[in-house]
Short mmCIF file of C-alpha atoms in Angstrom, two decimals:
data_model
loop_
_atom_site.label_atom_id
_atom_site.label_comp_id
_atom_site.label_asym_id
_atom_site.label_seq_id
_atom_site.Cartn_x
_atom_site.Cartn_y
_atom_site.Cartn_z
CA MET O 24 -2.12 -3.62 14.38
CA GLU O 25 -4.73 -6.04 13.19
CA ASP O 26 -6.32 -3.66 10.36
CA SER O 27 -3.22 -2.62 8.81
CA ILE O 28 -3.49 -1.77 5.44
CA PHE O 29 -0.75 -2.96 2.24
CA LEU O 30 -0.57 -1.61 -0.73
CA SER O 31 0.72 -2.80 -4.35
CA ALA O 32 1.65 -0.53 -6.96
CA SER O 33 3.71 1.04 -9.33
CA VAL O 34 4.09 2.99 -12.99
CA PRO O 35 4.34 0.46 -15.65
CA ASP O 36 7.50 1.35 -17.66
CA PRO O 37 6.96 1.60 -20.99
CA LYS O 38 10.07 -0.52 -21.83
CA ARG O 39 10.14 -3.32 -19.64
CA ALA O 40 6.12 -3.90 -19.01
CA PRO O 41 4.54 -2.20 -22.65
CA GLU O 42 1.22 -4.26 -22.30
CA PHE O 43 0.63 -2.83 -19.28
CA ALA O 44 1.62 0.70 -19.54
CA GLU O 45 -0.63 0.52 -23.02
CA THR O 46 -3.45 0.90 -19.83
CA SER O 47 -1.97 2.07 -17.12
CA ASN O 48 -2.48 6.31 -16.41
CA SER O 49 0.44 7.30 -14.66
CA VAL O 50 -1.85 10.57 -13.41
CA ALA O 51 -4.21 8.30 -11.87
CA ILE O 52 -1.84 5.95 -10.42
CA THR O 53 0.06 8.75 -8.47
CA SER O 54 -3.51 9.75 -7.28
CA ALA O 55 -4.53 7.19 -5.70
CA VAL O 56 -1.05 6.62 -4.11
CA ARG O 57 -1.45 10.21 -2.62
CA ALA O 58 -4.75 9.83 -1.52
CA LEU O 59 -4.40 6.62 0.10
CA VAL O 60 -1.31 8.12 1.94
CA HIS O 61 -4.11 11.20 3.19
CA VAL O 62 -6.78 9.23 4.19
CA THR O 63 -4.79 6.34 5.92
CA LEU O 64 -1.47 8.75 8.12
CA GLY O 65 -2.48 8.75 11.43
CA ARG O 66 -5.41 6.54 11.27
CA ARG O 67 -3.69 3.14 9.20
CA VAL O 68 -0.34 1.66 9.63
CA LEU O 69 0.61 1.58 5.62
CA VAL O 70 2.64 -1.22 4.45
CA TRP O 71 4.52 -1.55 0.87
CA GLY O 72 7.37 -3.08 -0.38
CA GLY O 73 9.26 -0.28 -1.58
CA HIS O 74 9.38 0.58 -5.33
CA PRO O 75 11.13 3.61 -6.38
CA ALA O 76 8.29 5.27 -7.99
CA ILE O 77 6.18 4.63 -5.11
CA THR O 78 8.18 5.49 -2.08
CA PRO O 79 8.88 9.37 -2.85
CA MET O 80 5.13 9.46 -3.75
CA ILE O 81 4.45 8.62 0.18
CA LYS O 82 7.11 10.57 1.39
CA VAL O 83 6.17 13.40 -0.45
CA VAL O 84 2.32 13.17 0.93
CA ALA O 85 3.02 12.57 4.67
CA GLU O 86 5.28 15.53 5.19
CA GLU O 87 2.65 18.08 3.10
CA MET O 88 0.30 16.68 5.83
CA GLY O 89 2.51 17.58 8.74
CA VAL O 90 2.09 14.12 10.08
CA ASP O 91 4.93 12.79 12.24
CA TYR O 92 4.87 9.15 9.64
CA GLY O 93 7.89 6.99 11.34
CA GLU O 94 5.36 4.66 13.15
CA TRP O 95 2.57 4.76 10.86
CA VAL O 96 3.63 3.62 7.65
CA LYS O 97 6.47 0.03 7.08
CA LEU O 98 8.57 -0.12 4.18
CA TYR O 99 9.70 -3.62 3.37
CA GLN O 100 13.38 -3.76 1.06
CA SER O 101 15.21 -6.96 -0.37
CA LEU O 102 18.99 -6.74 -0.03
CA TYR O 103 18.75 -7.97 -3.75
CA PHE O 104 18.55 -4.61 -4.74
CA LYS O 105 20.60 -2.70 -2.35
CA ASP O 106 22.42 -0.82 -4.98
CA GLN O 107 19.40 1.11 -5.67
CA PHE O 108 17.27 1.88 -2.89
CA PRO O 109 16.12 5.46 -3.31
CA GLN O 110 17.58 8.17 -1.29
CA ASP O 111 14.21 8.44 0.36
CA ASN O 112 14.34 4.90 1.95
CA GLU O 113 16.44 7.07 4.60
CA LYS O 114 13.62 9.08 5.40
CA PHE O 115 11.25 6.63 6.59
CA GLY O 116 12.18 5.63 10.28
CA ASN O 117 10.41 1.50 10.11
CA VAL O 118 11.93 0.06 7.44
CA ILE O 119 12.49 -3.81 7.03
CA TYR O 120 14.96 -5.15 5.12
CA THR O 121 14.97 -8.55 3.80
CA GLU O 122 17.60 -11.13 2.97
CA ASN O 123 19.02 -11.19 -0.73
CA ILE O 124 18.05 -15.09 -1.28
CA GLU O 125 20.92 -16.78 -3.72
CA ASN O 126 21.63 -12.96 -5.44
CA ASP O 127 18.65 -14.03 -7.20
CA ARG O 128 15.88 -11.35 -8.02
CA ASP O 129 12.18 -14.05 -8.07
CA LYS O 130 13.66 -15.26 -4.92
CA SER O 131 14.63 -12.66 -2.83
CA LEU O 132 11.24 -10.92 -3.80
CA ARG O 133 9.74 -13.93 -2.72
CA HIS O 134 11.19 -14.21 0.56
CA MET O 135 10.54 -9.95 1.00
CA ARG O 136 6.58 -10.07 0.71
CA GLU O 137 6.22 -14.17 2.67
CA ARG O 138 7.70 -11.44 5.15
CA MET O 139 5.13 -8.68 4.71
CA PHE O 140 2.37 -10.95 4.72
CA SER O 141 3.24 -13.25 7.34
CA ASP O 142 4.66 -10.25 9.85
CA ASN O 143 1.26 -8.23 9.59
CA ASN O 144 -2.27 -8.86 10.07
CA PHE O 145 -3.78 -6.80 7.03
CA LYS O 146 -7.79 -5.25 6.69
CA ALA O 147 -7.30 -4.97 3.11
CA ALA O 148 -4.87 -4.69 0.21
CA ILE O 149 -5.21 -1.66 -2.35
CA PHE O 150 -3.19 -2.84 -5.89
CA VAL O 151 -2.88 0.16 -8.20
CA GLY O 152 -1.57 0.52 -11.73
CA GLY O 153 1.24 -1.82 -11.66
CA MET O 154 3.16 -4.35 -13.45
CA ALA O 155 3.77 -8.22 -13.28
CA GLY O 156 4.85 -8.26 -9.37
CA ILE O 157 1.27 -6.43 -8.84
CA ILE O 158 -0.10 -10.11 -9.73
CA ASP O 159 2.79 -11.81 -7.60
CA GLU O 160 1.74 -10.06 -4.45
CA PHE O 161 -2.17 -10.43 -5.08
CA GLU O 162 -1.69 -14.23 -5.04
CA LEU O 163 0.29 -14.17 -2.64
CA PHE O 164 -1.50 -11.94 0.06
CA ALA O 165 -4.53 -14.42 -1.49
CA GLN O 166 -2.90 -16.85 0.04
CA LEU O 167 -1.39 -16.02 3.01
CA GLN O 168 -4.13 -13.35 4.18
CA THR O 169 -7.23 -15.19 3.83
CA GLY O 170 -10.70 -13.58 3.71
CA LYS O 171 -9.05 -9.73 3.54
CA ASP O 172 -10.57 -7.09 1.35
CA ILE O 173 -9.10 -6.98 -2.10
CA ILE O 174 -9.71 -3.71 -3.49
CA PRO O 175 -8.19 -3.01 -7.27
CA VAL O 176 -8.64 0.31 -8.27
CA LEU O 177 -9.45 -0.21 -11.95
CA SER O 178 -9.01 3.01 -13.00
CA THR O 179 -5.53 3.33 -12.75
CA GLY O 180 -5.34 0.36 -15.54
CA GLY O 181 -1.60 -1.54 -15.46
CA ALA O 182 -1.56 -4.99 -13.97
CA THR O 183 -4.75 -3.89 -11.28
CA LEU O 184 -6.87 -4.96 -13.96
CA LYS O 185 -5.43 -8.65 -14.36
CA VAL O 186 -5.91 -8.71 -10.35
CA ALA O 187 -9.32 -7.66 -11.31
CA GLU O 188 -10.29 -10.41 -13.66
CA LYS O 189 -8.50 -12.99 -10.74
CA ILE O 190 -10.89 -12.10 -8.59
CA ASP O 191 -14.28 -14.51 -7.80
CA ALA O 192 -16.26 -11.12 -6.46
CA GLU O 193 -18.40 -8.09 -8.34
CA LEU O 194 -16.62 -4.64 -7.61
CA SER O 195 -17.82 -1.98 -7.44
CA ASP O 196 -18.51 0.30 -9.98
CA ASP O 197 -16.88 3.08 -8.08
CA LEU O 198 -13.25 1.24 -8.83
CA LEU O 199 -13.12 1.80 -12.45
CA ASN O 200 -15.07 5.52 -12.43
CA ASP O 201 -14.77 7.40 -9.23
CA LEU O 202 -11.67 9.67 -9.58
CA ASP O 203 -12.43 11.01 -6.16
CA TYR O 204 -9.82 8.27 -4.52
CA VAL O 205 -10.02 10.57 -0.82
CA GLY O 206 -13.91 9.57 -0.95
CA LEU O 207 -13.28 5.96 -2.99
CA PHE O 208 -10.81 5.08 -0.71
CA HIS O 209 -13.23 6.37 2.70
CA ARG O 210 -15.97 4.21 1.73
CA GLU O 211 -13.99 1.35 0.59
CA LEU O 212 -11.45 1.25 3.98
CA LYS O 213 -14.88 2.11 6.09
CA VAL O 214 -12.07 4.86 7.21
CA SER O 215 -14.23 7.65 9.09
CA ALA O 216 -13.16 11.05 7.67
CA LYS O 217 -13.87 11.66 11.14
CA GLU O 218 -11.46 10.34 12.89
CA ASN O 219 -8.52 11.98 14.12
CA ARG O 220 -5.02 11.02 13.45
CA PHE O 221 -2.87 9.74 16.40
CA LEU O 222 1.47 10.73 16.32
CA THR O 223 2.10 6.47 16.93
CA PRO O 224 -0.73 3.66 16.70
CA ASN O 225 -0.12 2.95 20.21
CA ASP O 226 -1.78 6.28 21.50
CA GLN O 227 -4.69 5.29 19.19
CA PRO O 228 -7.81 4.53 20.39
CA LYS O 229 -9.19 0.00 20.13
CA ASP O 230 -12.42 1.74 19.85
CA ILE O 231 -12.92 3.14 16.72
CA GLU O 232 -15.67 5.59 17.61
CA LYS O 233 -13.02 6.95 20.46
CA ARG O 234 -11.10 7.63 17.63
CA TYR O 235 -14.03 10.57 16.29
CA TRP O 236 -13.24 14.44 16.42
CA ARG O 237 -15.63 16.01 18.80
CA PRO O 238 -15.81 19.54 19.55
CA ASN O 239 -14.35 20.77 22.71
#
């Protein structure tokens, strides 16, 4: 799809990244991820690089909503982390496993991210919380998906604050102050709450007006 949404998110580990953990809000991160799934599922394809803290969140919300998420989410995972894959990977029908490059963590992650940003045509990228990898994904996304919307959810803290510093544009105050994440994402992604949810992307009309719910 030409309007896929990229999610870059993680919950900072105080031991690995104390500088990001200090400013992050784990409750806000969880709330933002849950809200993004609520807004996009059945309406836009959601793509992310499998993070062990984020993938289970997405699975739980999708199951709570009762929407078949098989074709509406796309999870990328590097085989470098094969021994660390969360069991929730098995629940997603659309997992793309990328090569382990020379058994090198940085090279393998770079390759996975290049695949994500080359395989898909995104409308926007959402940044939530995170550690240094969030900044790496922002820089590569900006390079390979030029001109697309960059939406750092500042209220979640973490490396997302550093992403905001790198953006050469004025950001909405809502990204810092609005904790109604469902409403925030509807506005920022321009996804109407009136849009129906469809079983698969192929079932969804290309004309947005035809996606709207109407009384019988």
